[in-house]
PDB file of C-alpha atoms and ligand atoms in Angstrom:
ATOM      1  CA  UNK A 252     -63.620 102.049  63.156  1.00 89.00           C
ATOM      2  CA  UNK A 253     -64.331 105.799  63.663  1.00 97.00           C
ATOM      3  CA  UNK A 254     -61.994 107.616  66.925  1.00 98.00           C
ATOM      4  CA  UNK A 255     -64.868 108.020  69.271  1.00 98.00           C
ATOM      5  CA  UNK A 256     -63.141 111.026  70.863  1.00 98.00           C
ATOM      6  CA  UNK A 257     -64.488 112.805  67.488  1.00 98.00           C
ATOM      7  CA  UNK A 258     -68.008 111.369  67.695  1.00 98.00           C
ATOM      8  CA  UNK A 259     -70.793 113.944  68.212  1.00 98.00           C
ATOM      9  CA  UNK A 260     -72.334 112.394  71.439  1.00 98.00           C
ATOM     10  CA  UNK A 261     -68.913 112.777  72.628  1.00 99.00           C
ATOM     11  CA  UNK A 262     -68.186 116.259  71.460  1.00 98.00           C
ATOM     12  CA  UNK A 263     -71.406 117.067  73.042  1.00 98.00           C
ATOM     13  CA  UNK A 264     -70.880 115.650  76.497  1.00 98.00           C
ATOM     14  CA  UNK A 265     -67.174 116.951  76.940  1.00 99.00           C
ATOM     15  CA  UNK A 266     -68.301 120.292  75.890  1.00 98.00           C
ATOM     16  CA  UNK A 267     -71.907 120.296  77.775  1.00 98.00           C
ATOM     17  CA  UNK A 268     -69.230 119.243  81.266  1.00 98.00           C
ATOM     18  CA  UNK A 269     -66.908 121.826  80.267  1.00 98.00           C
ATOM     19  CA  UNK A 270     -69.976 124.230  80.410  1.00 98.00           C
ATOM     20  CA  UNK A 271     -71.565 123.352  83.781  1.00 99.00           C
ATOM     21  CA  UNK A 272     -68.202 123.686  85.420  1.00 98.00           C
ATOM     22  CA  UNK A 273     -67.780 127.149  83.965  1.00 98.00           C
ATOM     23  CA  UNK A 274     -71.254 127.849  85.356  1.00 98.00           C
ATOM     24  CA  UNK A 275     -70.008 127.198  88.579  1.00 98.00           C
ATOM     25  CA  UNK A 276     -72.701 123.980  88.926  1.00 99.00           C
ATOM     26  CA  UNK A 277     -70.133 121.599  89.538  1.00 98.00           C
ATOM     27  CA  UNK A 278     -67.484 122.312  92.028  1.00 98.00           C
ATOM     28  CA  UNK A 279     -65.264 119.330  92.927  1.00 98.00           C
ATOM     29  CA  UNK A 280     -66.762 116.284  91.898  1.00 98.00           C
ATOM     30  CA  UNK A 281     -70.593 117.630  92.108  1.00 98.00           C
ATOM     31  CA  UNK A 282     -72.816 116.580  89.376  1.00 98.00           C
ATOM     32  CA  UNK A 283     -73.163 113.449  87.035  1.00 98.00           C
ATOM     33  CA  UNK A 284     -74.273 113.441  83.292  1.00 98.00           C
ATOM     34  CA  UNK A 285     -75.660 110.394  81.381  1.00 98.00           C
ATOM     35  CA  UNK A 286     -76.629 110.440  77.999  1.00 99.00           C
ATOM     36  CA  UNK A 287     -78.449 107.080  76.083  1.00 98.00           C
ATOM     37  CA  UNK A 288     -76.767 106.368  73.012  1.00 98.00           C
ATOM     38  CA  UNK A 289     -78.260 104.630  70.285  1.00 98.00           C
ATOM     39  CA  UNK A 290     -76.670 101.258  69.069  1.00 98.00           C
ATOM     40  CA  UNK A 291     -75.751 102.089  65.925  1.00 98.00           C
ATOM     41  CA  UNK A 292     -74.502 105.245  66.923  1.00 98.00           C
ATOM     42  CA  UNK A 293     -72.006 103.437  69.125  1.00 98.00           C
ATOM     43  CA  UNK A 294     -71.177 100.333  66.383  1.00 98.00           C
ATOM     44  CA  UNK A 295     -69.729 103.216  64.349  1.00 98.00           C
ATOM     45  CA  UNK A 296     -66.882 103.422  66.996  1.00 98.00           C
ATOM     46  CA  UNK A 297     -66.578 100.830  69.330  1.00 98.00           C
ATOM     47  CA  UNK A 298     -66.989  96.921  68.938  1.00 98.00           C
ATOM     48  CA  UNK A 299     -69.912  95.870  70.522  1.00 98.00           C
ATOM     49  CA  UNK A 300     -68.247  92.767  71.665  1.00 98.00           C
ATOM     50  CA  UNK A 301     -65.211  93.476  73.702  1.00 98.00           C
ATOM     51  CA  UNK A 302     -66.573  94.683  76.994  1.00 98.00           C
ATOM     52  CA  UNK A 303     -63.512  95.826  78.729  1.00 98.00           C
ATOM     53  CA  UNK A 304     -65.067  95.029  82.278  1.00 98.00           C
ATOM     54  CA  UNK A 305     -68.352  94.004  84.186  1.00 98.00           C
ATOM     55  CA  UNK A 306     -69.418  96.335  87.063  1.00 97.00           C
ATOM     56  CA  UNK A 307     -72.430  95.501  89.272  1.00 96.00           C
ATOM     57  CA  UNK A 308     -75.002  98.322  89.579  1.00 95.00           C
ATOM     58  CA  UNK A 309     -76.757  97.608  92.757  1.00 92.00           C
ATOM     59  CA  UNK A 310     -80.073  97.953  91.156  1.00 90.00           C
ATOM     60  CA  UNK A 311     -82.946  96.530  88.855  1.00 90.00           C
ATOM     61  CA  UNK A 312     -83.393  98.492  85.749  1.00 88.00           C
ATOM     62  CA  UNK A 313     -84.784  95.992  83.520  1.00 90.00           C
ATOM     63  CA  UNK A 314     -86.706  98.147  80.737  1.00 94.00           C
ATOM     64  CA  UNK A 315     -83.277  99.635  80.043  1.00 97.00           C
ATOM     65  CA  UNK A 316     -81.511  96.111  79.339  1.00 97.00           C
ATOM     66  CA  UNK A 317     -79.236  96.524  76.162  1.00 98.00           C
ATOM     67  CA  UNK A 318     -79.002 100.402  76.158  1.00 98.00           C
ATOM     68  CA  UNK A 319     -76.042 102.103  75.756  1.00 98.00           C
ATOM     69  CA  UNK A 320     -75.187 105.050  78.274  1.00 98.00           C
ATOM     70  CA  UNK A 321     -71.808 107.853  78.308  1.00 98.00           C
ATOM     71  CA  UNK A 322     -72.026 108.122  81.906  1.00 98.00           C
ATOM     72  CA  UNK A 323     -69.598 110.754  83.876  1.00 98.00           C
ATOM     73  CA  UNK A 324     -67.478 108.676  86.341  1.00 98.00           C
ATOM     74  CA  UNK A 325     -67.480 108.621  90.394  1.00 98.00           C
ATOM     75  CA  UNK A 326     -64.944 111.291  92.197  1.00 98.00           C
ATOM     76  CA  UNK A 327     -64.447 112.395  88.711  1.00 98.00           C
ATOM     77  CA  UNK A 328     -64.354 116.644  88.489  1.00 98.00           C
ATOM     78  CA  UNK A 329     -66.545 117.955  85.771  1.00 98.00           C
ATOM     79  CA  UNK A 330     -63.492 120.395  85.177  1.00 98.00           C
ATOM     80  CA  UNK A 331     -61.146 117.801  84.106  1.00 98.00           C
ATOM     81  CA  UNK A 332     -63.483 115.776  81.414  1.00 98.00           C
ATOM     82  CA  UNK A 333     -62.243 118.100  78.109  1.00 98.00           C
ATOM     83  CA  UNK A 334     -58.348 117.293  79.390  1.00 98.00           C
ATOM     84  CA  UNK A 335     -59.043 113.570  79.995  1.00 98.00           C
ATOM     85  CA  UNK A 336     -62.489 112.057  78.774  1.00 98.00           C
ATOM     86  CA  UNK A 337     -61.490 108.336  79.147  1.00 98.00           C
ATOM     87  CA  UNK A 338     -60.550 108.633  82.725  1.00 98.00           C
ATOM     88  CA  UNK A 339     -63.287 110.896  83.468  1.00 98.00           C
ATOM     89  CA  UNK A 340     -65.918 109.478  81.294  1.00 99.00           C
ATOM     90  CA  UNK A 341     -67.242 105.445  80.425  1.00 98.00           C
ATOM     91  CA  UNK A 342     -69.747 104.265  77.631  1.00 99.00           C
ATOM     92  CA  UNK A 343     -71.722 101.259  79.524  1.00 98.00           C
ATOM     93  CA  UNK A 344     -74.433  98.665  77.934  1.00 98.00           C
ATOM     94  CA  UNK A 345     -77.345  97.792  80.473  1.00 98.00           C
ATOM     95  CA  UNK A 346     -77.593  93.825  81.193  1.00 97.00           C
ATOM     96  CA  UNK A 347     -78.559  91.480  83.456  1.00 96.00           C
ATOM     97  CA  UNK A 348     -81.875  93.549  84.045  1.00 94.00           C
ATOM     98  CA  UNK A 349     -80.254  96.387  84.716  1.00 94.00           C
ATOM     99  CA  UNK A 350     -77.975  95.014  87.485  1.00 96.00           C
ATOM    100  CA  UNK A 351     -74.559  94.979  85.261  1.00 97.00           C
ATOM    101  CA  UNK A 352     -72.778  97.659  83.729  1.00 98.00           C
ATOM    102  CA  UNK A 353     -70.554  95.965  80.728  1.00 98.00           C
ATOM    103  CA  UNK A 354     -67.948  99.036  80.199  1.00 98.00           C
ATOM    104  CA  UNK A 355     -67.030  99.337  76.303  1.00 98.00           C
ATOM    105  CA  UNK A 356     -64.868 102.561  76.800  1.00 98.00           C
ATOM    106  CA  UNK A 357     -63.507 104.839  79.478  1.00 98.00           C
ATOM    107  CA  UNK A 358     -63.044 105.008  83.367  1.00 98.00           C
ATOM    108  CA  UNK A 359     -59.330 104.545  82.192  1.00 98.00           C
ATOM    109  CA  UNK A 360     -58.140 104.339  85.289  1.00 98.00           C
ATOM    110  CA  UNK A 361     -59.825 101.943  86.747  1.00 98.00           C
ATOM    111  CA  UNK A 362     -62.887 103.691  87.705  1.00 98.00           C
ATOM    112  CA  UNK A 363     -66.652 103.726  87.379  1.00 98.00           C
ATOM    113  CA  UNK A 364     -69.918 105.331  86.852  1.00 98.00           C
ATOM    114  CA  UNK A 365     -70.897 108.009  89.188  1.00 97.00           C
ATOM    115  CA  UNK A 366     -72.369 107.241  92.577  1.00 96.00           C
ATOM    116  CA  UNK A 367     -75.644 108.978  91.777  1.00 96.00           C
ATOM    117  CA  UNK A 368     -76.691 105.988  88.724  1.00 96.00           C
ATOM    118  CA  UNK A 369     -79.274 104.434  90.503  1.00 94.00           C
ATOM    119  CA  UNK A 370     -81.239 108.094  90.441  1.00 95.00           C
ATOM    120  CA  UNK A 371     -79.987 108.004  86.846  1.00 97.00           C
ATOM    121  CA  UNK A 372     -80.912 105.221  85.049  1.00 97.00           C
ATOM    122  CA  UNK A 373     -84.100 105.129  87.017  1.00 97.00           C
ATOM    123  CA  UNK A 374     -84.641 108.731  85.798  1.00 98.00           C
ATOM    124  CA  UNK A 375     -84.353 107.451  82.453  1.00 98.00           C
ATOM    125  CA  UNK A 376     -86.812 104.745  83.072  1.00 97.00           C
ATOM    126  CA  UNK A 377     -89.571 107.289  84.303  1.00 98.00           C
ATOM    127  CA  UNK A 378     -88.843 109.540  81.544  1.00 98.00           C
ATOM    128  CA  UNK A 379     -89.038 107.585  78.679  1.00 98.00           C
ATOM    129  CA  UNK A 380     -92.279 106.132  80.035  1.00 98.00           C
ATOM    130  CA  UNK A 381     -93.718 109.314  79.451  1.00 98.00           C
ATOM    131  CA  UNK A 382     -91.194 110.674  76.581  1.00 98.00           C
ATOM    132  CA  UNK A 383     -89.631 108.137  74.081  1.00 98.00           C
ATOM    133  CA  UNK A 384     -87.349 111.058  73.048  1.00 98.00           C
ATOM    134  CA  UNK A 385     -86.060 111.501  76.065  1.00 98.00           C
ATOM    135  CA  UNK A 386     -81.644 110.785  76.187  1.00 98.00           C
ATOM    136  CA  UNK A 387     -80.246 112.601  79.267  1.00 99.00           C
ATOM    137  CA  UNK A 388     -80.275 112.704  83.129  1.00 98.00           C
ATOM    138  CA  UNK A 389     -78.399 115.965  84.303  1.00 98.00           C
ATOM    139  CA  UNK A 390     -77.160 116.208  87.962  1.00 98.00           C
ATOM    140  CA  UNK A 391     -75.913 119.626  89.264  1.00 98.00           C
ATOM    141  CA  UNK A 392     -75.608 122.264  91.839  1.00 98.00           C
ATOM    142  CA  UNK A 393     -76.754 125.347  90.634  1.00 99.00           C
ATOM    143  CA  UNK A 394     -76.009 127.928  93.765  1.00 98.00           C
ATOM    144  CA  UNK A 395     -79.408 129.855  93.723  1.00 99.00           C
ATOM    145  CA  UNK A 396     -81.565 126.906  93.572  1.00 99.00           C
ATOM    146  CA  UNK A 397     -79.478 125.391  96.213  1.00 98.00           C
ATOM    147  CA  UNK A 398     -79.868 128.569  98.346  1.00 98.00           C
ATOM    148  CA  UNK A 399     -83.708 128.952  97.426  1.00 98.00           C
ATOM    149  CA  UNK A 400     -84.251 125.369  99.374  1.00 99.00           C
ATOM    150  CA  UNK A 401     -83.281 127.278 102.465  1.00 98.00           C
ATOM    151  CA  UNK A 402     -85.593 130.172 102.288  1.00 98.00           C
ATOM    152  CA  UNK A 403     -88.953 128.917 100.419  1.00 98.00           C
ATOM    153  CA  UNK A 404     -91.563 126.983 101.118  1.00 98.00           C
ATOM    154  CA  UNK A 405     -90.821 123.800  99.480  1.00 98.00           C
ATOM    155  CA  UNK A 406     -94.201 122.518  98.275  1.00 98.00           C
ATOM    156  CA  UNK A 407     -93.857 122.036  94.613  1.00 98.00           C
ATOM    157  CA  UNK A 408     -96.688 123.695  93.407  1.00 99.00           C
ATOM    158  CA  UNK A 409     -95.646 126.968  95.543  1.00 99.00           C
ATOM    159  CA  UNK A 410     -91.724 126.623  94.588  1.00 99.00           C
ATOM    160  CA  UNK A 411     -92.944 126.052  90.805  1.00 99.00           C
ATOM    161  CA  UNK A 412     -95.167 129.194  91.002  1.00 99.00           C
ATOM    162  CA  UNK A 413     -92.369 131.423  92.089  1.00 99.00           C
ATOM    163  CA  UNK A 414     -90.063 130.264  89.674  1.00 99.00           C
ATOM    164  CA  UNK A 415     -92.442 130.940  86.558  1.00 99.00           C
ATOM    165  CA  UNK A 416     -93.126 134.404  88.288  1.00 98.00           C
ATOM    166  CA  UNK A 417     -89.802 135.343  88.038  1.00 98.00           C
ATOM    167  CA  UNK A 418     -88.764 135.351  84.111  1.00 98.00           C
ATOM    168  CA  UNK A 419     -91.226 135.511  81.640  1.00 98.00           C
ATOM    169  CA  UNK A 420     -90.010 132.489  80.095  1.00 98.00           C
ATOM    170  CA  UNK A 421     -90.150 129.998  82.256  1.00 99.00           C
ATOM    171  CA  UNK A 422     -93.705 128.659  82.355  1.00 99.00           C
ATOM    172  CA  UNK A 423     -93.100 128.158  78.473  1.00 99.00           C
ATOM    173  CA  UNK A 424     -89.352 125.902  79.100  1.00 99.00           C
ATOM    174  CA  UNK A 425     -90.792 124.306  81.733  1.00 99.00           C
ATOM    175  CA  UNK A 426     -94.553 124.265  81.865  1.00 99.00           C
ATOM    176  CA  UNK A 427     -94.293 121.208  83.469  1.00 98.00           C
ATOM    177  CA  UNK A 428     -92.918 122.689  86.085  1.00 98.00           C
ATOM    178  CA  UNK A 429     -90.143 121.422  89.295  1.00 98.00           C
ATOM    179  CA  UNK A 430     -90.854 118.897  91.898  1.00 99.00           C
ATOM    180  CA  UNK A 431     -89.189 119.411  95.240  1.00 99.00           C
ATOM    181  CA  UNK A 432     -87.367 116.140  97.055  1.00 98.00           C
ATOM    182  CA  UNK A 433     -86.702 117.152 101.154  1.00 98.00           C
ATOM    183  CA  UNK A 434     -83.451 116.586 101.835  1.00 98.00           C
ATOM    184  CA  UNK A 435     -82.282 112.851 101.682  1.00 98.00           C
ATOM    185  CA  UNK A 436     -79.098 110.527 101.292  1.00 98.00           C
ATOM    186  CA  UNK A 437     -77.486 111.555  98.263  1.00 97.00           C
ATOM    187  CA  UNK A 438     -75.603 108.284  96.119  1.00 95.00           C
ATOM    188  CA  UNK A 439     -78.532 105.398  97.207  1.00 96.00           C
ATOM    189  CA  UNK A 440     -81.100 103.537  95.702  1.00 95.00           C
ATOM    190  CA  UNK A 441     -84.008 105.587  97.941  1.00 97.00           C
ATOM    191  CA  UNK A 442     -82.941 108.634  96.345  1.00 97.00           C
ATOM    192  CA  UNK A 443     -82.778 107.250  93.057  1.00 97.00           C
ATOM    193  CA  UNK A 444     -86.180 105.843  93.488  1.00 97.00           C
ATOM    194  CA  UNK A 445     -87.700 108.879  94.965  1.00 98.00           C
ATOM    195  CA  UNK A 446     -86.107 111.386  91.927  1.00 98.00           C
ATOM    196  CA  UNK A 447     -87.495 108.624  89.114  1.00 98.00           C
ATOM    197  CA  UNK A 448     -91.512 109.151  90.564  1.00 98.00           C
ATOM    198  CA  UNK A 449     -90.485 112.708  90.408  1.00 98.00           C
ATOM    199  CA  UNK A 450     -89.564 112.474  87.377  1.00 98.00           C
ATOM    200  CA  UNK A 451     -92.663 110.929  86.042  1.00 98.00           C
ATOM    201  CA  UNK A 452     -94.796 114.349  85.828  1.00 98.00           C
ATOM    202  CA  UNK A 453     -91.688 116.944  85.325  1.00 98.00           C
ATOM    203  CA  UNK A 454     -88.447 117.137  83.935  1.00 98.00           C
ATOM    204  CA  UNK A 455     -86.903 119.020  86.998  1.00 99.00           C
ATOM    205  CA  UNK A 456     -86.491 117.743  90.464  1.00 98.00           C
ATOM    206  CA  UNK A 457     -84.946 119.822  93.196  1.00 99.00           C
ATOM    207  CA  UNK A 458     -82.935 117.460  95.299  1.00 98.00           C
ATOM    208  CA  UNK A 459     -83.409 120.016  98.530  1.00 98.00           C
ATOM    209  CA  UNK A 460     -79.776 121.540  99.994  1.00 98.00           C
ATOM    210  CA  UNK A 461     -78.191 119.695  97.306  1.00 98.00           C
ATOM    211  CA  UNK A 462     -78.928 120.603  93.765  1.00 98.00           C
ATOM    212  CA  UNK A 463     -81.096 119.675  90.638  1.00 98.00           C
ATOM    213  CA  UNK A 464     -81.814 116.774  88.070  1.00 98.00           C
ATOM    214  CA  UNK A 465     -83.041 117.161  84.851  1.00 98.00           C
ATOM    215  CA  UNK A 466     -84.262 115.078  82.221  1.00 99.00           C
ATOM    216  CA  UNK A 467     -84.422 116.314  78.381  1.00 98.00           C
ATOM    217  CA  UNK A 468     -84.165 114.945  74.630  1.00 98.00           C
ATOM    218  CA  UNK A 469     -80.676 116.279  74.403  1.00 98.00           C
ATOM    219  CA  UNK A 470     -78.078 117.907  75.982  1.00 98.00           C
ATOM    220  CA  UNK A 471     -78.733 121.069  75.043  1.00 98.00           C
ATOM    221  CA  UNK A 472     -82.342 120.721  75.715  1.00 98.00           C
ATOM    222  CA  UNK A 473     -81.227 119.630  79.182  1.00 99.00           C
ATOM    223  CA  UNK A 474     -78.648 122.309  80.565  1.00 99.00           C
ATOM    224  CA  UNK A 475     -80.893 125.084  78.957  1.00 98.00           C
ATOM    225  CA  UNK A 476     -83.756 123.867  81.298  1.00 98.00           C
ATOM    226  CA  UNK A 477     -81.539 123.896  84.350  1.00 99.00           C
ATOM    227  CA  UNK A 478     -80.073 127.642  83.143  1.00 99.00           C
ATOM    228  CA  UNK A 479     -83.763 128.829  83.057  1.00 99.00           C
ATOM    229  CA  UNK A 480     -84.526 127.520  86.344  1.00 99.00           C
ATOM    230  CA  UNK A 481     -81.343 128.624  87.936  1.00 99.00           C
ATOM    231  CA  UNK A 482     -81.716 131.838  86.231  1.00 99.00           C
ATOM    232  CA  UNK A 483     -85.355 132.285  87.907  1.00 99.00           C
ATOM    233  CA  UNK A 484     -83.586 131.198  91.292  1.00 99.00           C
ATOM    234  CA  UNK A 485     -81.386 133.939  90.853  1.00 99.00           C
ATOM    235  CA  UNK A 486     -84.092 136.811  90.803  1.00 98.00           C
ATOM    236  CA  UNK A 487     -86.214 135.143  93.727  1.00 98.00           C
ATOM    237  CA  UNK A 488     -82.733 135.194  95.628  1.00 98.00           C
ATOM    238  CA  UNK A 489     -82.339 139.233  94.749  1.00 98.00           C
ATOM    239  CA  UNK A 490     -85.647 140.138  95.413  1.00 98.00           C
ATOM    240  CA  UNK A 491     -86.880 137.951  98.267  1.00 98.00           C
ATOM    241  CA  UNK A 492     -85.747 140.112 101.285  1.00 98.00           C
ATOM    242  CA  UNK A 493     -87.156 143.408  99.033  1.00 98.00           C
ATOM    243  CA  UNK A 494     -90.258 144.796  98.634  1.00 98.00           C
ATOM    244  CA  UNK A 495     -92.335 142.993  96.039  1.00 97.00           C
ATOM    245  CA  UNK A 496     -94.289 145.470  94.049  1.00 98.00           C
ATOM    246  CA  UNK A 497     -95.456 143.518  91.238  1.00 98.00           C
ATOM    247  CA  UNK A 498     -95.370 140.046  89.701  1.00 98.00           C
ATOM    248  CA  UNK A 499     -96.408 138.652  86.407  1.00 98.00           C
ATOM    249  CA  UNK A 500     -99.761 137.337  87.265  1.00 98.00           C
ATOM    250  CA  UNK A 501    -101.819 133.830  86.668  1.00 98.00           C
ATOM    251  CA  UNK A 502    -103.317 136.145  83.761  1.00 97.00           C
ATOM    252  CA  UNK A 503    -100.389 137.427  82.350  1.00 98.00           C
ATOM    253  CA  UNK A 504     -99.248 133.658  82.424  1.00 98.00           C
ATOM    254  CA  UNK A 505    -102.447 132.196  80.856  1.00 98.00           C
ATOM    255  CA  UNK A 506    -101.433 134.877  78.183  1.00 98.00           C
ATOM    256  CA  UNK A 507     -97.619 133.188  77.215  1.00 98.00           C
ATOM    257  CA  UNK A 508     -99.667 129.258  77.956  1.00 98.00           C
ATOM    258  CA  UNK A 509    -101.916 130.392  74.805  1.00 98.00           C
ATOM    259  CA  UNK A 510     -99.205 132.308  72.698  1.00 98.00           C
ATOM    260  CA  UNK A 511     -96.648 129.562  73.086  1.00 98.00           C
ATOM    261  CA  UNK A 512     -99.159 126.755  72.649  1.00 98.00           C
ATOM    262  CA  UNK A 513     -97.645 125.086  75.836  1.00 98.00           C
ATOM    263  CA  UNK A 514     -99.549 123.223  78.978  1.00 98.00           C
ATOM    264  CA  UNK A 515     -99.204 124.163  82.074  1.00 98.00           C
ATOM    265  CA  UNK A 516     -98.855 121.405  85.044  1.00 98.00           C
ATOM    266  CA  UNK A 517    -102.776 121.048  85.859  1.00 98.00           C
ATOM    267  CA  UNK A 518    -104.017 123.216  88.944  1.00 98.00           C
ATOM    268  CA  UNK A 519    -100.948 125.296  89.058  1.00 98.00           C
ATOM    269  CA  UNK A 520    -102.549 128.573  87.796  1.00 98.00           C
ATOM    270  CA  UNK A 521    -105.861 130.031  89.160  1.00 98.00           C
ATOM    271  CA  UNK A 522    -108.380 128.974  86.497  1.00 96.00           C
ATOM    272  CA  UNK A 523    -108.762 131.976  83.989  1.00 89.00           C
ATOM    273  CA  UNK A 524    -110.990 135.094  84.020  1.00 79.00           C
ATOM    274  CA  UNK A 525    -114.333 134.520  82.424  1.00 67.00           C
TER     275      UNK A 525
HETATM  276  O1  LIG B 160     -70.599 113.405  93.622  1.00 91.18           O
HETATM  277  O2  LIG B 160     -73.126 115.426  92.903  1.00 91.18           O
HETATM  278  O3  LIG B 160     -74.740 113.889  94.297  1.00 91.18           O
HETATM  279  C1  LIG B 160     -71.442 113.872  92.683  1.00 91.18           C
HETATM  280  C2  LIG B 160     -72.696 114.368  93.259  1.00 91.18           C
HETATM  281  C3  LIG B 160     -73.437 113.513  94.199  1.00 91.18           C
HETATM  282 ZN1  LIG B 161     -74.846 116.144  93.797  1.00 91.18          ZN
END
C-alpha cells in the first residue's frame, strides 16, 4: 500500500491550505476544506476495512452514503496542515445515511471533522445535483468580501452585479454568479441547510460578516473562484467611498457572455440592445 502523505489528493489539499492561509483567508482556525475522493483513489492507500473510529454527524446526508471525503479537522489552523496533516486533516466514508463518519485516516489526535460539515456535505449534495463533477466545498474568510457585507446592499442579484463590474473577468469565472446568506449561526445544521439551497443555482455563497463557500470540480477550480471574487471585493472596497466615473456596462458584459461562450445567471443583465 502506497504512503498516502504522497498521494495527489493529498498533495493538493495540504498545499491548496497552505495557500489560503498565506492569503490571509484563514486566520486561526477560520475555514474548512472537503474534498470527495473517489474509491479507488483511496484503495490505493488505505484499507477500506479498518475504520479507525465512528463519529456521529448530526445530520442526514443519505445521497452521499459510501463516499469518501479529506475533510480539514475542528479547531484545526489552516497554517499548521503542511507541518502536521494527520492531526490536522481526516479521510471519512459517509454511512448510516449520512449520519456516521467512519474515519480511515487522520484527526491523529483524537479529533474530528470541522464544525462547519453539515454546510459541507450538504453543499456537496446540492452541487452534485446540478454538477456530477463537482469534488470540493471551500470555507474561508476572505477580508474584502467580509468587509463588502457591511457596506452593500446585500440582495444577490445587486451584490453579484457589482462584483462582475469590477474585473473584467468575473462574469466569465463565475457567470453564475454569488448568493448572499444574512448573517446566521455559524457550525449548525440551519446554516448548513440554508448554504446547500444556495448552492443549488451558484457556486459561491456569501455567508454575511463571516466569509464565503465555494463549490468547484477541483481544488484549483475552487480557490481560483474565491480569488476572483475576493479580488473584485477588493476594487469595490477601493473605490466605493470615490467617485465612480465609469463601469463596464450590461453591454460591455453581453460582449465577454458571447466571446467566452458562458451564461449568465438569468435576469441579471438588462436584456441586450436591439
Ligand atoms: O472554525 O470558519 O465557520 C472554522 C470556521 C467556522
Ligand atoms: Zn468560518
Amino acid at each position: 500500500m502506497k504512503n498516502i502523505l504522497t498521494a495527489p489528493f493529498m498533495v493538493e489539499m495540504i498545499r491548496t491550505a497552505t495557500n489560503m492561509y498565506d492569503h490571509g483567508w484563514d486566520e486561526r482556525n477560520g475555514g474548512n476544506i472537503s474534498l470527495m475522493v473517489d474509491e479507488d483513489e483511496v484503495a490505493k492507500y488505505l484499507d477500506l476495512n479498518s475504520v479507525l473510529r465512528e463519529i456521529p454527524t448530526g445530520f442526514d446526508a443519505s445521497t452521499l452514503d459510501g463516499k469518501y471525503f479529506l475533510v480539514t479537522g475542528t479547531g484545526k489552523y489552516f497554517k499548521n496542515v503542511q507541518y502536521a496533516p494527520e492531526v490536522n486533516l481526516g479521510l471519512i466514508r459517509v454511512t448510516d445515511s449520512g449520519r456516521t463518519a467512519q474515519l480511515l485516516w487522520g484527526y491523529a489526535d483524537g479529533g474530528k471533522f470541522t464544525s462547519e460539515l453539515p454546510a459541507h456535505l450538504m453543499s456537496h449534495a446540492a452541487r452534485l445535483a446540478v454538477d456530477p463533477e463537482n469534488r470540493v466545498v471551500m470555507h474561508c474568510h476572505p477580508g474584502n468580501l467580509l468587509a463588502m457585507t457591511y457596506v452593500h446592499d446585500l440582495n444577490e442579484k445587486a451584490f453579484t452585479r457589482t462584483l462582475w463590474q469590477m474585473c473584467t473577468e468575473c462574469i466569465v469565472v463565475f457567470p453564475d454568479g454569488v448568493n448572499v446568506l444574512p448573517w446566521m449561526l455559524c457550525g449548525t445544521n440551519e446554516i448548513g441547510i440554508a448554504t446547500a439551497e444556495k448552492m443549488g443555482s451558484a457556486r459561491l455563497v456569501v455567508w454575511s460578516q463571516h466569509g464565503i463557500y465555494g463549490a468547484g470540480k477541483d481544488l484549483d477550480e475552487t480557490f481560483g473562484l474565491i480569488e476572483t471574487a475576493e479580488k473584485a471585493a477588493e476594487i469595490y472596497m477601493k473605490i466605493a467611498h470615490l467617485p465612480l466615473l465609469t463601469t463596464i456596462t450590461d453591454d460591455q458584459l453581453w460582449l465577454l457572455v458571447d466571446r467566452f461562450e458562458v451564461e449568465p445567471r438569468e435576469g441579471y443583465l438588462a436584456p441586450r440592445q436591439a
